[in-house]
mmCIF file of C-alpha atoms in Angstrom:
data_model
loop_
_atom_site.group_PDB
_atom_site.id
_atom_site.type_symbol
_atom_site.label_atom_id
_atom_site.label_comp_id
_atom_site.label_asym_id
_atom_site.label_seq_id
_atom_site.Cartn_x
_atom_site.Cartn_y
_atom_site.Cartn_z
ATOM 1 C CA MET A 1 -3.301 -5.365 -31.420
ATOM 2 C CA PRO A 2 -5.244 -6.509 -28.327
ATOM 3 C CA LYS A 3 -4.622 -4.320 -25.299
ATOM 4 C CA PHE A 4 -5.797 -4.755 -21.725
ATOM 5 C CA LEU A 5 -5.290 -3.288 -18.271
ATOM 6 C CA HIS A 6 -3.943 -5.563 -15.529
ATOM 7 C CA THR A 7 -4.701 -4.726 -11.894
ATOM 8 C CA ALA A 8 -5.117 -6.606 -8.604
ATOM 9 C CA ASP A 9 -5.336 -6.410 -4.814
ATOM 10 C CA TRP A 10 -7.888 -3.651 -4.435
ATOM 11 C CA GLN A 11 -8.662 -4.878 -0.885
ATOM 12 C CA MET A 12 -11.966 -2.995 -0.852
ATOM 13 C CA GLY A 13 -13.518 -2.765 2.601
ATOM 14 C CA ARG A 14 -10.137 -2.525 4.286
ATOM 15 C CA ALA A 15 -10.242 -0.469 7.493
ATOM 16 C CA PHE A 16 -7.404 1.803 8.586
ATOM 17 C CA THR A 17 -8.075 1.776 12.306
ATOM 18 C CA ARG A 18 -4.517 2.646 13.348
ATOM 19 C CA PHE A 19 -4.982 6.116 11.853
ATOM 20 C CA GLU A 20 -6.993 9.071 13.070
ATOM 21 C CA THR A 21 -10.638 8.783 12.026
ATOM 22 C CA GLU A 22 -10.392 11.532 9.406
ATOM 23 C CA ASP A 23 -7.227 10.069 7.869
ATOM 24 C CA GLY A 24 -8.588 6.527 7.855
ATOM 25 C CA ALA A 25 -11.737 7.672 6.053
ATOM 26 C CA ALA A 26 -9.651 9.470 3.416
ATOM 27 C CA LEU A 27 -7.535 6.358 2.812
ATOM 28 C CA VAL A 28 -10.679 4.256 2.385
ATOM 29 C CA GLU A 29 -12.162 6.748 -0.075
ATOM 30 C CA ALA A 30 -8.936 6.796 -2.080
ATOM 31 C CA ARG A 31 -9.417 3.106 -2.865
ATOM 32 C CA PHE A 32 -12.781 3.766 -4.500
ATOM 33 C CA GLU A 33 -11.232 6.643 -6.435
ATOM 34 C CA ALA A 34 -8.512 4.241 -7.611
ATOM 35 C CA ILE A 35 -11.126 2.047 -9.332
ATOM 36 C CA GLU A 36 -12.497 5.103 -11.099
ATOM 37 C CA THR A 37 -8.942 5.955 -12.162
ATOM 38 C CA LEU A 38 -8.497 2.445 -13.572
ATOM 39 C CA ALA A 39 -11.674 2.860 -15.631
ATOM 40 C CA GLN A 40 -10.445 6.223 -16.903
ATOM 41 C CA LEU A 41 -7.044 4.793 -17.874
ATOM 42 C CA ALA A 42 -8.691 1.876 -19.678
ATOM 43 C CA ASN A 43 -10.622 4.394 -21.777
ATOM 44 C CA GLU A 44 -7.670 6.716 -22.384
ATOM 45 C CA HIS A 45 -5.481 3.836 -23.580
ATOM 46 C CA GLN A 46 -8.297 2.238 -25.579
ATOM 47 C CA CYS A 47 -8.069 -1.038 -23.696
ATOM 48 C CA ASP A 48 -10.161 -3.999 -24.770
ATOM 49 C CA ALA A 49 -10.600 -5.319 -21.207
ATOM 50 C CA VAL A 50 -9.646 -4.886 -17.563
ATOM 51 C CA LEU A 51 -8.324 -7.954 -15.726
ATOM 52 C CA VAL A 52 -8.407 -7.985 -11.908
ATOM 53 C CA ALA A 53 -6.130 -10.701 -10.515
ATOM 54 C CA GLY A 54 -7.757 -11.348 -7.144
ATOM 55 C CA ASP A 55 -8.528 -9.713 -3.807
ATOM 56 C CA VAL A 56 -11.071 -7.246 -5.103
ATOM 57 C CA PHE A 57 -12.473 -7.318 -1.561
ATOM 58 C CA ASP A 58 -10.530 -7.372 1.689
ATOM 59 C CA ALA A 59 -12.893 -9.828 3.381
ATOM 60 C CA GLN A 60 -16.034 -11.869 2.833
ATOM 61 C CA THR A 61 -17.854 -9.745 5.410
ATOM 62 C CA VAL A 62 -17.660 -6.332 3.742
ATOM 63 C CA SER A 63 -20.881 -4.339 3.807
ATOM 64 C CA ASP A 64 -23.507 -4.400 1.062
ATOM 65 C CA ARG A 65 -22.783 -0.710 0.542
ATOM 66 C CA THR A 66 -19.112 -1.459 -0.154
ATOM 67 C CA ILE A 67 -20.083 -4.143 -2.674
ATOM 68 C CA ARG A 68 -22.404 -1.770 -4.521
ATOM 69 C CA ARG A 69 -19.869 1.064 -4.489
ATOM 70 C CA VAL A 70 -17.151 -1.175 -5.938
ATOM 71 C CA PHE A 71 -19.218 -2.128 -8.958
ATOM 72 C CA ASN A 72 -20.549 1.412 -9.333
ATOM 73 C CA ALA A 73 -16.944 2.630 -9.571
ATOM 74 C CA THR A 74 -16.312 0.385 -12.580
ATOM 75 C CA LYS A 75 -19.007 2.033 -14.711
ATOM 76 C CA GLY A 76 -16.597 4.499 -16.290
ATOM 77 C CA PHE A 77 -15.276 1.694 -18.509
ATOM 78 C CA THR A 78 -18.038 -0.117 -20.384
ATOM 79 C CA GLY A 79 -15.802 -2.795 -21.873
ATOM 80 C CA PRO A 80 -15.380 -6.202 -20.201
ATOM 81 C CA TRP A 81 -13.985 -6.533 -16.681
ATOM 82 C CA VAL A 82 -12.834 -9.986 -15.542
ATOM 83 C CA MET A 83 -12.616 -10.328 -11.744
ATOM 84 C CA LEU A 84 -10.873 -13.252 -10.073
ATOM 85 C CA PRO A 85 -11.397 -14.293 -6.428
ATOM 86 C CA GLY A 86 -8.196 -14.228 -4.358
ATOM 87 C CA ASN A 87 -7.348 -15.429 -0.865
ATOM 88 C CA HIS A 88 -9.202 -12.559 0.836
ATOM 89 C CA ASP A 89 -12.365 -13.030 -1.229
ATOM 90 C CA ALA A 90 -12.188 -16.706 -2.192
ATOM 91 C CA ALA A 91 -15.087 -18.181 -4.165
ATOM 92 C CA LEU A 92 -16.606 -20.141 -1.297
ATOM 93 C CA ALA A 93 -20.032 -21.747 -1.606
ATOM 94 C CA GLU A 94 -21.336 -18.646 0.156
ATOM 95 C CA SER A 95 -19.098 -15.637 -0.435
ATOM 96 C CA VAL A 96 -18.954 -11.920 -1.065
ATOM 97 C CA TRP A 97 -19.384 -12.796 -4.745
ATOM 98 C CA THR A 98 -22.615 -14.762 -4.283
ATOM 99 C CA ARG A 99 -23.887 -11.899 -2.145
ATOM 100 C CA ALA A 100 -23.032 -9.425 -4.900
ATOM 101 C CA GLN A 101 -25.014 -11.531 -7.365
ATOM 102 C CA ARG A 102 -28.017 -11.700 -5.041
ATOM 103 C CA LEU A 103 -27.898 -7.933 -4.627
ATOM 104 C CA GLY A 104 -27.997 -7.529 -8.397
ATOM 105 C CA ALA A 105 -24.912 -5.340 -8.078
ATOM 106 C CA VAL A 106 -22.792 -6.961 -10.802
ATOM 107 C CA PRO A 107 -23.028 -5.106 -14.156
ATOM 108 C CA GLU A 108 -23.480 -7.148 -17.330
ATOM 109 C CA ASN A 109 -20.001 -6.278 -18.574
ATOM 110 C CA VAL A 110 -18.323 -7.668 -15.426
ATOM 111 C CA HIS A 111 -17.352 -11.342 -15.679
ATOM 112 C CA LEU A 112 -16.840 -13.126 -12.357
ATOM 113 C CA ALA A 113 -14.342 -15.974 -12.660
ATOM 114 C CA LEU A 114 -15.816 -18.055 -9.829
ATOM 115 C CA GLN A 115 -14.887 -21.395 -11.405
ATOM 116 C CA PRO A 116 -11.652 -22.607 -13.006
ATOM 117 C CA GLY A 117 -11.808 -22.441 -16.770
ATOM 118 C CA VAL A 118 -11.658 -20.122 -19.754
ATOM 119 C CA ILE A 119 -13.531 -16.881 -20.391
ATOM 120 C CA ASP A 120 -13.432 -16.016 -24.090
ATOM 121 C CA LEU A 121 -13.790 -12.364 -25.006
ATOM 122 C CA GLU A 122 -14.740 -12.528 -28.654
ATOM 123 C CA ASP A 123 -14.309 -8.957 -29.843
ATOM 124 C CA PRO A 124 -10.730 -8.378 -28.682
ATOM 125 C CA GLY A 125 -9.808 -12.039 -29.256
ATOM 126 C CA LEU A 126 -8.746 -12.750 -25.678
ATOM 127 C CA SER A 127 -9.012 -16.072 -23.895
ATOM 128 C CA ILE A 128 -8.701 -15.552 -20.140
ATOM 129 C CA LEU A 129 -7.521 -18.750 -18.398
ATOM 130 C CA CYS A 130 -8.753 -18.385 -14.831
ATOM 131 C CA ALA A 131 -7.469 -19.976 -11.624
ATOM 132 C CA PRO A 132 -9.763 -18.623 -8.876
ATOM 133 C CA LEU A 133 -9.125 -19.477 -5.251
ATOM 134 C CA THR A 134 -12.075 -21.442 -3.915
ATOM 135 C CA GLN A 135 -10.592 -21.437 -0.397
ATOM 136 C CA ARG A 136 -8.255 -19.044 1.383
ATOM 137 C CA HIS A 137 -5.188 -21.295 1.326
ATOM 138 C CA THR A 138 -4.174 -23.967 -1.167
ATOM 139 C CA TYR A 139 -0.971 -25.977 -1.398
ATOM 140 C CA GLY A 140 -1.132 -27.088 -5.020
ATOM 141 C CA ASP A 141 -0.567 -24.967 -8.127
ATOM 142 C CA LEU A 142 -4.024 -23.959 -9.365
ATOM 143 C CA THR A 143 -2.528 -22.738 -12.636
ATOM 144 C CA GLU A 144 -1.332 -26.215 -13.636
ATOM 145 C CA PRO A 145 -4.597 -26.981 -15.536
ATOM 146 C CA PHE A 146 -3.840 -24.042 -17.869
ATOM 147 C CA SER A 147 -1.700 -26.381 -19.966
ATOM 148 C CA GLY A 148 -4.761 -28.470 -20.822
ATOM 149 C CA TYR A 149 -7.140 -25.612 -21.612
ATOM 150 C CA GLU A 150 -8.023 -25.261 -25.292
ATOM 151 C CA THR A 151 -8.579 -21.776 -26.708
ATOM 152 C CA PRO A 152 -9.852 -20.573 -30.099
ATOM 153 C CA GLU A 153 -7.276 -20.272 -32.851
ATOM 154 C CA GLY A 154 -5.867 -16.773 -33.115
ATOM 155 C CA PHE A 155 -6.929 -15.769 -29.593
ATOM 156 C CA LEU A 156 -4.363 -14.593 -27.090
ATOM 157 C CA ARG A 157 -3.927 -16.950 -24.137
ATOM 158 C CA VAL A 158 -3.860 -14.807 -20.978
ATOM 159 C CA GLY A 159 -3.593 -16.435 -17.559
ATOM 160 C CA LEU A 160 -5.254 -14.852 -14.530
ATOM 161 C CA ALA A 161 -4.175 -16.082 -11.096
ATOM 162 C CA HIS A 162 -3.561 -15.071 -7.484
ATOM 163 C CA GLY A 163 -0.696 -16.508 -5.474
ATOM 164 C CA SER A 164 3.038 -16.722 -4.927
ATOM 165 C CA VAL A 165 5.506 -17.563 -7.687
ATOM 166 C CA GLN A 166 7.741 -20.031 -5.924
ATOM 167 C CA GLY A 167 11.317 -19.107 -5.123
ATOM 168 C CA LEU A 168 11.196 -15.631 -6.665
ATOM 169 C CA LEU A 169 9.347 -13.365 -4.245
ATOM 170 C CA PRO A 170 11.121 -11.855 -1.230
ATOM 171 C CA ASP A 171 9.458 -12.739 2.079
ATOM 172 C CA GLU A 172 6.962 -14.964 0.245
ATOM 173 C CA ILE A 173 9.077 -17.979 -0.720
ATOM 174 C CA ASP A 174 7.202 -21.290 -0.558
ATOM 175 C CA SER A 175 4.060 -19.623 0.777
ATOM 176 C CA THR A 176 0.545 -20.922 0.311
ATOM 177 C CA ASN A 177 -1.207 -20.626 -3.063
ATOM 178 C CA PRO A 178 1.945 -21.549 -5.023
ATOM 179 C CA ILE A 179 2.481 -20.827 -8.712
ATOM 180 C CA ALA A 180 5.223 -22.489 -10.758
ATOM 181 C CA PRO A 181 7.852 -19.973 -11.923
ATOM 182 C CA GLY A 182 7.693 -21.253 -15.514
ATOM 183 C CA ARG A 183 3.914 -21.306 -15.803
ATOM 184 C CA ALA A 184 3.648 -18.910 -18.763
ATOM 185 C CA GLU A 185 6.005 -20.974 -20.920
ATOM 186 C CA ALA A 186 4.681 -24.352 -19.762
ATOM 187 C CA SER A 187 1.058 -23.421 -20.546
ATOM 188 C CA ARG A 188 1.772 -21.493 -23.773
ATOM 189 C CA LEU A 189 0.536 -18.235 -22.289
ATOM 190 C CA ASP A 190 1.030 -14.948 -24.040
ATOM 191 C CA TYR A 191 0.788 -13.227 -20.663
ATOM 192 C CA LEU A 192 0.214 -14.255 -17.044
ATOM 193 C CA ALA A 193 -1.538 -11.577 -14.935
ATOM 194 C CA LEU A 194 -0.899 -12.150 -11.244
ATOM 195 C CA GLY A 195 -2.112 -10.755 -7.947
ATOM 196 C CA ASP A 196 -1.109 -11.231 -4.291
ATOM 197 C CA TRP A 197 2.202 -9.349 -4.246
ATOM 198 C CA HIS A 198 1.143 -5.752 -3.574
ATOM 199 C CA GLY A 199 3.908 -4.107 -5.566
ATOM 200 C CA THR A 200 4.525 -3.973 -9.298
ATOM 201 C CA LYS A 201 6.972 -6.758 -10.149
ATOM 202 C CA GLN A 202 8.129 -8.486 -13.317
ATOM 203 C CA ILE A 203 8.783 -12.214 -12.995
ATOM 204 C CA ASP A 204 9.711 -12.838 -16.636
ATOM 205 C CA GLU A 205 8.867 -11.260 -19.990
ATOM 206 C CA ARG A 206 5.328 -12.728 -19.888
ATOM 207 C CA THR A 207 4.599 -12.782 -16.159
ATOM 208 C CA TRP A 208 3.864 -9.729 -14.002
ATOM 209 C CA TYR A 209 2.363 -8.701 -10.699
ATOM 210 C CA SER A 210 0.532 -5.416 -11.150
ATOM 211 C CA GLY A 211 0.462 -4.565 -7.451
ATOM 212 C CA THR A 212 -2.324 -2.688 -5.712
ATOM 213 C CA PRO A 213 -3.508 0.524 -7.419
ATOM 214 C CA GLU A 214 -3.558 2.414 -4.094
ATOM 215 C CA PRO A 215 -0.816 1.750 -1.505
ATOM 216 C CA GLU A 216 -2.081 0.571 1.869
ATOM 217 C CA ARG A 217 1.037 -0.325 3.828
ATOM 218 C CA PHE A 218 4.569 0.860 4.548
ATOM 219 C CA ARG A 219 6.581 -1.191 2.081
ATOM 220 C CA ASN A 220 8.940 0.087 -0.553
ATOM 221 C CA ASN A 221 7.672 -2.333 -3.203
ATOM 222 C CA GLU A 222 6.482 -0.119 -6.065
ATOM 223 C CA ALA A 223 2.800 -0.122 -5.098
ATOM 224 C CA GLY A 224 0.254 2.265 -6.605
ATOM 225 C CA ASN A 225 0.356 1.273 -10.283
ATOM 226 C CA ALA A 226 -1.589 -0.497 -13.025
ATOM 227 C CA LEU A 227 -0.185 -2.236 -16.099
ATOM 228 C CA ILE A 228 -1.199 -1.657 -19.703
ATOM 229 C CA VAL A 229 -0.409 -4.799 -21.704
ATOM 230 C CA GLU A 230 -0.220 -5.021 -25.506
ATOM 231 C CA VAL A 231 0.420 -8.208 -27.485
ATOM 232 C CA SER A 232 0.606 -7.818 -31.254
ATOM 233 C CA GLU A 233 -0.259 -11.453 -32.012
ATOM 234 C CA PRO A 234 -0.256 -14.863 -30.347
ATOM 235 C CA GLY A 235 3.294 -15.773 -29.364
ATOM 236 C CA ALA A 236 4.617 -12.212 -29.549
ATOM 237 C CA THR A 237 6.425 -10.733 -26.563
ATOM 238 C CA PRO A 238 4.076 -8.459 -24.570
ATOM 239 C CA THR A 239 4.719 -4.756 -24.234
ATOM 240 C CA VAL A 240 4.006 -3.820 -20.621
ATOM 241 C CA THR A 241 3.686 -0.217 -19.446
ATOM 242 C CA SER A 242 3.370 0.689 -15.776
ATOM 243 C CA LEU A 243 1.143 3.685 -15.032
ATOM 244 C CA PRO A 244 0.852 5.436 -11.641
ATOM 245 C CA THR A 245 -2.598 5.262 -10.060
ATOM 246 C CA GLY A 246 -2.029 5.884 -6.341
ATOM 247 C CA ARG A 247 -3.163 9.070 -4.653
ATOM 248 C CA TYR A 248 -1.211 8.710 -1.410
ATOM 249 C CA GLN A 249 2.485 7.970 -0.961
ATOM 250 C CA TRP A 250 3.470 5.905 2.071
ATOM 251 C CA HIS A 251 6.855 6.490 3.714
ATOM 252 C CA GLN A 252 8.332 4.676 6.694
ATOM 253 C CA TRP A 253 11.589 6.132 7.989
ATOM 254 C CA ARG A 254 13.893 4.876 10.756
ATOM 255 C CA GLU A 255 16.334 7.630 11.634
ATOM 256 C CA THR A 256 19.174 7.959 14.141
ATOM 257 C CA LEU A 257 20.022 11.498 15.212
ATOM 258 C CA ALA A 258 23.490 12.163 16.578
ATOM 259 C CA VAL A 259 24.550 15.647 15.446
ATOM 260 C CA ASN A 260 22.713 18.786 14.409
ATOM 261 C CA SER A 261 23.186 18.047 10.714
ATOM 262 C CA ASP A 262 21.216 14.783 11.105
ATOM 263 C CA LEU A 263 18.192 16.753 12.266
ATOM 264 C CA GLU A 264 18.623 19.357 9.541
ATOM 265 C CA GLN A 265 18.741 16.669 6.839
ATOM 266 C CA LEU A 266 15.675 14.911 8.274
ATOM 267 C CA LEU A 267 13.638 18.129 8.219
ATOM 268 C CA GLU A 268 14.775 18.857 4.647
ATOM 269 C CA ARG A 269 13.533 15.407 3.574
ATOM 270 C CA LEU A 270 10.212 15.981 5.323
ATOM 271 C CA ASN A 271 9.767 19.359 3.653
ATOM 272 C CA ALA A 272 10.374 17.753 0.252
ATOM 273 C CA LEU A 273 7.463 15.302 0.626
ATOM 274 C CA PRO A 274 4.141 16.132 -1.066
ATOM 275 C CA GLU A 275 0.930 16.830 0.828
ATOM 276 C CA SER A 276 -0.295 13.347 -0.155
ATOM 277 C CA ALA A 277 2.321 11.723 2.072
ATOM 278 C CA VAL A 278 1.456 9.157 4.738
ATOM 279 C CA VAL A 279 4.486 9.103 7.038
ATOM 280 C CA ASP A 280 5.539 6.758 9.823
ATOM 281 C CA LEU A 281 8.650 8.155 11.494
ATOM 282 C CA ARG A 282 10.654 6.512 14.278
ATOM 283 C CA LEU A 283 13.546 8.373 15.807
ATOM 284 C CA GLU A 284 16.366 7.294 18.097
ATOM 285 C CA GLY A 285 19.714 8.678 19.191
ATOM 286 C CA SER A 286 19.943 12.054 20.895
ATOM 287 C CA VAL A 287 18.978 15.655 20.329
ATOM 288 C CA THR A 288 19.701 18.875 22.165
ATOM 289 C CA LEU A 289 16.908 20.848 23.831
ATOM 290 C CA ALA A 290 17.148 23.438 21.082
ATOM 291 C CA GLY A 291 16.982 20.640 18.521
ATOM 292 C CA GLU A 292 13.973 19.120 20.277
ATOM 293 C CA GLU A 293 12.140 22.438 20.083
ATOM 294 C CA THR A 294 12.960 22.747 16.377
ATOM 295 C CA LEU A 295 11.832 19.160 15.779
ATOM 296 C CA LEU A 296 8.507 19.596 17.567
ATOM 297 C CA LYS A 297 7.687 22.749 15.623
ATOM 298 C CA ALA A 298 8.520 21.046 12.330
ATOM 299 C CA LEU A 299 6.409 17.988 13.219
ATOM 300 C CA SER A 300 3.479 20.213 14.112
ATOM 301 C CA VAL A 301 3.649 21.918 10.717
ATOM 302 C CA ALA A 302 4.029 18.568 8.910
ATOM 303 C CA GLU A 303 1.064 17.011 10.747
ATOM 304 C CA ALA A 304 -1.170 19.713 9.337
ATOM 305 C CA ARG A 305 0.285 19.464 5.818
ATOM 306 C CA PHE A 306 0.473 15.703 5.232
ATOM 307 C CA ARG A 307 -2.380 13.230 4.961
ATOM 308 C CA SER A 308 -0.970 11.508 8.038
ATOM 309 C CA LEU A 309 2.162 11.772 10.157
ATOM 310 C CA ARG A 310 2.991 9.583 13.130
ATOM 311 C CA CYS A 311 6.287 9.990 14.959
ATOM 312 C CA GLU A 312 7.659 7.661 17.640
ATOM 313 C CA ARG A 313 10.301 9.464 19.759
ATOM 314 C CA SER A 314 10.511 7.307 22.887
ATOM 315 C CA ARG A 315 14.061 6.197 22.003
ATOM 316 C CA LEU A 316 15.260 9.706 21.228
ATOM 317 C CA GLN A 317 17.176 10.998 24.239
ATOM 318 C CA LEU A 318 17.396 14.647 25.224
ATOM 319 C CA ALA A 319 20.998 15.745 25.561
ATOM 320 C CA PRO A 320 21.010 19.332 26.871
ATOM 321 C CA THR A 321 24.172 21.251 26.092
ATOM 322 C CA ASP A 322 25.682 23.857 28.364
ATOM 323 C CA GLU A 323 24.168 26.441 26.022
ATOM 324 C CA ASP A 324 20.725 24.806 26.451
ATOM 325 C CA ILE A 325 20.987 24.955 30.239
ATOM 326 C CA SER A 326 22.237 28.526 30.149
ATOM 327 C CA ALA A 327 19.409 29.566 27.846
ATOM 328 C CA LEU A 328 16.874 28.070 30.268
ATOM 329 C CA LYS A 329 18.408 30.041 33.160
ATOM 330 C CA ALA A 330 17.889 26.936 35.266
ATOM 331 C CA ASP A 331 20.030 27.882 38.241
ATOM 332 C CA GLY A 332 19.886 26.752 41.836
ATOM 333 C CA TYR A 333 17.534 23.899 42.670
ATOM 334 C CA VAL A 334 15.927 23.886 39.208
ATOM 335 C CA GLY A 335 19.350 23.504 37.652
ATOM 336 C CA GLU A 336 20.047 20.530 39.900
ATOM 337 C CA VAL A 337 16.758 18.913 38.825
ATOM 338 C CA VAL A 338 17.632 19.401 35.152
ATOM 339 C CA GLU A 339 21.037 17.820 35.674
ATOM 340 C CA SER A 340 19.532 14.916 37.643
ATOM 341 C CA LEU A 341 16.981 14.175 34.912
ATOM 342 C CA ARG A 342 19.691 14.348 32.276
ATOM 343 C CA GLU A 343 21.854 11.819 34.104
ATOM 344 C CA ARG A 344 18.894 9.541 34.844
ATOM 345 C CA GLN A 345 17.746 9.225 31.233
ATOM 346 C CA GLU A 346 21.280 8.669 29.971
ATOM 347 C CA GLY A 347 22.013 5.972 32.516
ATOM 348 C CA ALA A 348 18.869 3.847 32.234
ATOM 349 C CA GLN A 349 17.094 4.828 29.037
ATOM 350 C CA ASP A 350 14.385 6.208 31.320
ATOM 351 C CA ASP A 351 11.393 7.436 29.292
ATOM 352 C CA VAL A 352 9.856 9.107 32.340
ATOM 353 C CA ALA A 353 13.010 11.119 32.931
ATOM 354 C CA ARG A 354 13.140 12.081 29.270
ATOM 355 C CA ASP A 355 9.541 13.263 29.255
ATOM 356 C CA ALA A 356 10.004 15.116 32.534
ATOM 357 C CA LEU A 357 13.064 16.872 31.156
ATOM 358 C CA ALA A 358 11.170 17.895 28.033
ATOM 359 C CA ILE A 359 8.230 19.211 30.080
ATOM 360 C CA LEU A 360 10.486 21.122 32.465
ATOM 361 C CA ALA A 361 12.426 22.657 29.579
ATOM 362 C CA GLY A 362 9.158 23.718 27.969
ATOM 363 C CA LEU A 363 7.928 25.323 31.172
ATOM 364 C CA LEU A 364 11.181 27.190 31.611
ATOM 365 C CA ARG A 365 11.037 28.477 28.035
ATOM 366 C CA GLU A 366 7.445 29.641 28.566
ATOM 367 C CA ARG A 367 8.482 31.430 31.725
ATOM 368 C CA GLU A 368 11.261 33.275 29.888
ATOM 369 C CA GLN A 369 8.830 34.306 27.142
ATOM 370 C CA GLU A 370 6.376 35.655 29.705
ATOM 371 C CA VAL A 371 9.082 37.586 31.491
ATOM 372 C CA GLY A 372 10.238 39.052 28.193
ATOM 373 C CA GLN A 373 6.759 40.328 27.260
#
């Protein structure tokens, strides 16, 4: 029973410049670790090959060091790897792939599908029908020639392509690099391994996107997996098993706070996340001064615990209660300033007033603590 691992969209060389330097470096390193994990899984599940459906590299201009590290990371699995150029690393006349060959970085067991055609893997009995991108964007279906490719009798026919299955992908309908939705059936494929959609997604019983093995964006699309594919014989329905490979979990939350229980529930959800979380949090609505203090303390703790936490609070108004004002002991002129800032931010969504109110409340709390010592 031939068995192989299907992966795609490694995007090696991708930079995470929007993150703090330490966090960005950790996210980059996790992508190299993901390749090592793929090699380990291929061994554990006794796979006959690893198929990479495009976008191994994030750009043609990645460093020589990145190229060498990518191929070094594959050494844990000594069986055949078949790597297909995608839209980020298209097989141009001069490309990241030709540079890798000049560097002598490509191991003997790694097959680069730089030209359309068939790569026959004799021992497992796999014929890999390859549709590499030779430019970043195409407008014809590069998998159409699969129907005319001849393969040895008894070999599985496995398609390897990178693009958008037309009419079936959310947010990607009728995009460039189109693939016909019935390609597997039309070209007598036992399995069609696809890349480009970064989440794990089944198109039909023979057609799958594996998704990227390490998430790299805030989308709830089942990223961070690899697929183990078994086909008992030519024509049999594949058995596809999704295995988790990602180290970091990416979460993007948009929350509206209105009452105290909203804040309590948000903090409970944050506390339930693992240390490997990468969190992008945007808050709006209103919170009391006491709630703001609780929120800031919780965010400070979470920032130190998670891989990354970014919180946008510019649309979260401060709404001091009478108890908040009383606790601050903001009487006289200071009390008038607090009330003025409160009215100003409520009337015009004034960020300056909000920040000033937060700073003043903090100063008043510090003063009370000093007096109490």
